[in-house]
PDB file of C-alpha atoms and ligand atoms in Angstrom:
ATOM      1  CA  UNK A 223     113.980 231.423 138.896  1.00 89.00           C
ATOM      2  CA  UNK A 224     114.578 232.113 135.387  1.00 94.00           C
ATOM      3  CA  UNK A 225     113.547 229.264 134.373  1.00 96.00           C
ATOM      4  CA  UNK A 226     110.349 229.225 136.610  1.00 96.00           C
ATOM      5  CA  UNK A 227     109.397 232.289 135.039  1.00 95.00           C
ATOM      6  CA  UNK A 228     110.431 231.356 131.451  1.00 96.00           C
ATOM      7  CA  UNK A 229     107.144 228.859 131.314  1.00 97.00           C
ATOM      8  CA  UNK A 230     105.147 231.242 133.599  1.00 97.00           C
ATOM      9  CA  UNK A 231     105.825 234.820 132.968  1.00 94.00           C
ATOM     10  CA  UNK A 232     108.324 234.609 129.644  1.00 95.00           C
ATOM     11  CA  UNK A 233     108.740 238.098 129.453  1.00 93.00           C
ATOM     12  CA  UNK A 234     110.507 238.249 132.499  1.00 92.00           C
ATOM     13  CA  UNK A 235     112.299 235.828 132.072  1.00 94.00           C
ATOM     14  CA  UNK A 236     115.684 237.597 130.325  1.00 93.00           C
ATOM     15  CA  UNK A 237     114.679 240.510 132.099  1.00 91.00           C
ATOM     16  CA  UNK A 238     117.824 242.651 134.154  1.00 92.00           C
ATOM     17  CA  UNK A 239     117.632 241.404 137.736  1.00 90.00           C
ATOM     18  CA  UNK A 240     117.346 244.331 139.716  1.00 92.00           C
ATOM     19  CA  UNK A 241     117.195 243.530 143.154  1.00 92.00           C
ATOM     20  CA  UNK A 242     116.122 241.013 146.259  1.00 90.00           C
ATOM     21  CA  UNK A 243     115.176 241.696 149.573  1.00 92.00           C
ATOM     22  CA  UNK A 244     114.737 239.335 152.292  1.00 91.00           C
ATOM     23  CA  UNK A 245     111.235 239.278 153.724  1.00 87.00           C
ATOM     24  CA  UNK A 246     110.820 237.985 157.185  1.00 88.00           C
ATOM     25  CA  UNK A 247     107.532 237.194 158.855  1.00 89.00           C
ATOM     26  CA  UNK A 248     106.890 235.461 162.892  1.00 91.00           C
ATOM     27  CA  UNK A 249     106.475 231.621 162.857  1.00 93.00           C
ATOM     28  CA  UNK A 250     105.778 230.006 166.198  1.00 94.00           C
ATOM     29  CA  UNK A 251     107.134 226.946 166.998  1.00 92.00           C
ATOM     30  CA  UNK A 252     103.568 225.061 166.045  1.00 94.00           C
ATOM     31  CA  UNK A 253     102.981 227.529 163.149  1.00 95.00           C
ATOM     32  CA  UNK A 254      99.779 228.085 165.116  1.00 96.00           C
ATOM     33  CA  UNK A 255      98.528 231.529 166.023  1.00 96.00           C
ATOM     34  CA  UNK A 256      99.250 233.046 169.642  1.00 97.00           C
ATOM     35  CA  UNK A 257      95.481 234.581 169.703  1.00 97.00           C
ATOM     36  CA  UNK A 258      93.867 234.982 173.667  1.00 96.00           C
ATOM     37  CA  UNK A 259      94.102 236.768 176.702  1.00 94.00           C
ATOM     38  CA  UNK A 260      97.500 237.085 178.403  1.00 92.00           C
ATOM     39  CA  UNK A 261      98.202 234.787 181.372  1.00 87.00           C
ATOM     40  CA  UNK A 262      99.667 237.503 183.870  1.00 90.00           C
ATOM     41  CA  UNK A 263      97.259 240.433 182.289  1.00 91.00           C
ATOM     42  CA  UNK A 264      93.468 240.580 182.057  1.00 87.00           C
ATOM     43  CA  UNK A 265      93.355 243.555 180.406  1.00 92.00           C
ATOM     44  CA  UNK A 266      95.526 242.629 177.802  1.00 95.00           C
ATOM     45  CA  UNK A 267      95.194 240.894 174.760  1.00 96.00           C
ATOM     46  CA  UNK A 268      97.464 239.034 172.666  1.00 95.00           C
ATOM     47  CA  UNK A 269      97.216 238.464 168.855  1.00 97.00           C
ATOM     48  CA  UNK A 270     100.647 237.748 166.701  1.00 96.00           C
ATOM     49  CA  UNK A 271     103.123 234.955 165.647  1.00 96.00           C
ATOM     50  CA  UNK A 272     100.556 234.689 162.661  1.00 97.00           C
ATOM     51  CA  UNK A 273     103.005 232.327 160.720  1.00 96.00           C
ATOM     52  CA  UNK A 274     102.248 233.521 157.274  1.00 94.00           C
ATOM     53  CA  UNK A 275      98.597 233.052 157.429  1.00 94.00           C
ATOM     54  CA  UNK A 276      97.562 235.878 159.757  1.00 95.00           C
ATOM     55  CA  UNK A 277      96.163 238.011 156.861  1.00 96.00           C
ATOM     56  CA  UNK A 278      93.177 235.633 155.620  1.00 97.00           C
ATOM     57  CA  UNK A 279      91.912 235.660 159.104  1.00 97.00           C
ATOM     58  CA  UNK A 280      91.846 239.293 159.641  1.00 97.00           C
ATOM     59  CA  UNK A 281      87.969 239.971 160.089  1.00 97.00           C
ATOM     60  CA  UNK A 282      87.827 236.968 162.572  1.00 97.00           C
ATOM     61  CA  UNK A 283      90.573 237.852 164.657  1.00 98.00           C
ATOM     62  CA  UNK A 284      88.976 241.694 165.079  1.00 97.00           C
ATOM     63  CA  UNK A 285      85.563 239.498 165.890  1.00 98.00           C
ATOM     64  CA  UNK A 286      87.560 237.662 168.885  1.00 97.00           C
ATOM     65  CA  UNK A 287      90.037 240.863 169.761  1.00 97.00           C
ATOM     66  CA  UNK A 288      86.849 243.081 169.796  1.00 97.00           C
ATOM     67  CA  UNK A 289      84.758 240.121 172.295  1.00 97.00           C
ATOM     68  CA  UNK A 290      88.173 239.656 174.401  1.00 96.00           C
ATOM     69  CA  UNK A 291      88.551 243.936 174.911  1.00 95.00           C
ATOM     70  CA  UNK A 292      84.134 244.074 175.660  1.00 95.00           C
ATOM     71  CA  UNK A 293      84.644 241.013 178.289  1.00 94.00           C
ATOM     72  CA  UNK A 294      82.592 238.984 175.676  1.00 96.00           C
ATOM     73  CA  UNK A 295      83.109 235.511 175.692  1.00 95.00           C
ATOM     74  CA  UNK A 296      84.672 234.673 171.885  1.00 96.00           C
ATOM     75  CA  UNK A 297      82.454 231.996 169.483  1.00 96.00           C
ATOM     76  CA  UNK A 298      85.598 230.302 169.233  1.00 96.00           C
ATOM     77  CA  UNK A 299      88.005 228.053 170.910  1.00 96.00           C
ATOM     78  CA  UNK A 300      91.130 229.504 171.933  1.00 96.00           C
ATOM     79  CA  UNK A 301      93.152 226.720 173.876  1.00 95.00           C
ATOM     80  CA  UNK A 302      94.643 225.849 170.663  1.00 96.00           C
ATOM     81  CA  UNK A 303      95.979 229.471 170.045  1.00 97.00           C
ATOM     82  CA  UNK A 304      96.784 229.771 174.267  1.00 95.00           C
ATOM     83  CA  UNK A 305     100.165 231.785 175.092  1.00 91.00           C
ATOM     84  CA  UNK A 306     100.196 229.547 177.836  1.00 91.00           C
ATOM     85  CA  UNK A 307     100.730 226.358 175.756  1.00 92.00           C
ATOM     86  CA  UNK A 308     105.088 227.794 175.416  1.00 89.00           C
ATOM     87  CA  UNK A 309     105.199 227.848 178.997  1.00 86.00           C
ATOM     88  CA  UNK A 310     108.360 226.159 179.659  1.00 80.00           C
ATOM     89  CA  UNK A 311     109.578 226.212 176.334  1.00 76.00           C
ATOM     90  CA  UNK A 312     113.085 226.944 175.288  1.00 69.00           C
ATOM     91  CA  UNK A 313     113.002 230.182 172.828  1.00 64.00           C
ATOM     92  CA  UNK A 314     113.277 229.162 169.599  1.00 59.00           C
ATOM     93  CA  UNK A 315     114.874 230.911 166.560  1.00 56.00           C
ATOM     94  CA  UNK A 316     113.981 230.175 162.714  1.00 54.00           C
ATOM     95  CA  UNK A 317     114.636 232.126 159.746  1.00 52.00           C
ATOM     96  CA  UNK A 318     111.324 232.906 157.555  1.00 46.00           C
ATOM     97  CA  UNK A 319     110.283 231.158 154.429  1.00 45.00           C
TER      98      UNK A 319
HETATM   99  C1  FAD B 439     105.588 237.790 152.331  1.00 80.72           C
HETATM  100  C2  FAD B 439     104.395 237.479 153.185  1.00 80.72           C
HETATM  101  C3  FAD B 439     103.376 236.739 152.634  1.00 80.72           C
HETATM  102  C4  FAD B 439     102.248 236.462 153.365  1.00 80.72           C
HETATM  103  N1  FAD B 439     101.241 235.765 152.778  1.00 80.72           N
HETATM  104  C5  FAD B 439     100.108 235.558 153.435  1.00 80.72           C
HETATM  105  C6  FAD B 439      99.021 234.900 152.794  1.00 80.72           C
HETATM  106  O1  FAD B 439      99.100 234.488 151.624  1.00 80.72           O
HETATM  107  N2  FAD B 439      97.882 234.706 153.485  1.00 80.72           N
HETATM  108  C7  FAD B 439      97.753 235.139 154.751  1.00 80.72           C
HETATM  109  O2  FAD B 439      96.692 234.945 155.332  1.00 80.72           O
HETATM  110  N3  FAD B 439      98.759 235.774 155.404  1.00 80.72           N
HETATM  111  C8  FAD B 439      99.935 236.001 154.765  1.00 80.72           C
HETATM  112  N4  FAD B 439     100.971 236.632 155.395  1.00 80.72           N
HETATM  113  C9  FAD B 439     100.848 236.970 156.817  1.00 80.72           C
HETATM  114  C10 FAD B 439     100.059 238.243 157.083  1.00 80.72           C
HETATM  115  O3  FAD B 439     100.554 239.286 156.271  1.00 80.72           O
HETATM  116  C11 FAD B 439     100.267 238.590 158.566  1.00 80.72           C
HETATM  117  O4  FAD B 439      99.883 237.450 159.348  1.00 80.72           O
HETATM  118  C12 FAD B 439      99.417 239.785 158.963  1.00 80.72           C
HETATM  119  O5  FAD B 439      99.713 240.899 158.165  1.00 80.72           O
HETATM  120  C13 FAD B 439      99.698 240.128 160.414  1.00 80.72           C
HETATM  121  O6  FAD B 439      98.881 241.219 160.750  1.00 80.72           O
HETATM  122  P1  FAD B 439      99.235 242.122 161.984  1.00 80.72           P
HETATM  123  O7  FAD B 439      98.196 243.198 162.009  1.00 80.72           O
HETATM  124  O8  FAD B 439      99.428 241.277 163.192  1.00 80.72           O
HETATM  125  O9  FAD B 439     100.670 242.739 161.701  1.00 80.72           O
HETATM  126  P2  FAD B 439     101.140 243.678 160.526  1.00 80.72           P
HETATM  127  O10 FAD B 439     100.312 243.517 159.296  1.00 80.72           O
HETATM  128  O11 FAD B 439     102.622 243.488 160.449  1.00 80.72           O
HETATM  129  O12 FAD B 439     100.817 245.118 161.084  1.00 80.72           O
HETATM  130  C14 FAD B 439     101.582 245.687 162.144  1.00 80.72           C
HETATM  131  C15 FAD B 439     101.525 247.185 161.942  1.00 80.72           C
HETATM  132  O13 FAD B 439     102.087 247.811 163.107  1.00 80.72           O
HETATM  133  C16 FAD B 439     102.918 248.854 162.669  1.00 80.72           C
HETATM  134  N5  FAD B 439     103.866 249.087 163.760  1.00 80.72           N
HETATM  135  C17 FAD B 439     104.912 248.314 164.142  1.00 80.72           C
HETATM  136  N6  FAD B 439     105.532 248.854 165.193  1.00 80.72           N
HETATM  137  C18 FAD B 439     104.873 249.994 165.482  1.00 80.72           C
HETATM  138  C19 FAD B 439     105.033 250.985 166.472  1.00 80.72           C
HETATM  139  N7  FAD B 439     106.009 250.942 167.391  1.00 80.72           N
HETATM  140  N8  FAD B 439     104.171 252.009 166.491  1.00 80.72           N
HETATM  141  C20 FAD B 439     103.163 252.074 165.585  1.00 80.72           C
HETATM  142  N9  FAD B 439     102.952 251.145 164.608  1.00 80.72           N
HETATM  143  C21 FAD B 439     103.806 250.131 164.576  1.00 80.72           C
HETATM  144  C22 FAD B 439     103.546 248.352 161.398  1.00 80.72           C
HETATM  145  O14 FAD B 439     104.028 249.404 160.615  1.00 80.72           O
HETATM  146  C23 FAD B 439     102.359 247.651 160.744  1.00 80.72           C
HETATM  147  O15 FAD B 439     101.579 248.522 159.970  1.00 80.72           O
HETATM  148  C24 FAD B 439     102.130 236.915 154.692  1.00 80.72           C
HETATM  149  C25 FAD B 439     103.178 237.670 155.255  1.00 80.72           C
HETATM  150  C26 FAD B 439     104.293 237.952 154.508  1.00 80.72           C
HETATM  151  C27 FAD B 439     105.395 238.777 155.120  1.00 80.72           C
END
């Protein structure tokens, strides 16, 4: 890291290290979102397991959240983001990156 930092932030670089902390975010098995109605639930909707890249998506995923709670039918496609598509599935663990 020090070195990392001694061509990209030098004055850091021989600074006192003063701490880490772990940080932990949900990754699916895919990396894809789970975004969609749930199966067993129609009044429920389902939006997590972002993988990292939830953030850059936010006003989108209001857009389809906001269509799914009216009984709208979303713009988009959301097989690809389907709960249903871990059916069966063996529970998977992984440590963030
Ligand atoms: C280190 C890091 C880097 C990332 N970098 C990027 C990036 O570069 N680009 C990108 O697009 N995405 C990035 N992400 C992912 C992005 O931050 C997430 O996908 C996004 O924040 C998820 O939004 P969310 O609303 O689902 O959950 P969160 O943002 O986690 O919001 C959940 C909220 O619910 C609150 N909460 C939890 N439990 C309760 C409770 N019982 N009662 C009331 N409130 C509760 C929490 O305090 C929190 O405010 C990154 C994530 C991390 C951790």
């Amino acid at each position: 890291m020090r070195t990392w930092l001694a061509s990209h932030l030098p004055s850091l670089a021989e600074g006192a290290w003063v701490g880490s902390k772990p940080c932990l975010y949900t990754l699916t098995p895919d990396e894809h979102f789970v975004l969609g109605p749930h199966p067993s639930y129609a009044n429920v909707s389902v939006a997590c397991g972002f993988s990292g890249h939830g953030f850059k998506f936010a006003s989108v995923l209001g857009e389809v959240l906001a269509d799914l709670a009216t009984g709208s039918k979303p713009a988009y496609d959301l097989e690809l983001f389907s709960l249903r598509r871990f059916e069966g599935a063996a529970p998977l663990g992984r440590a963030g990156h």
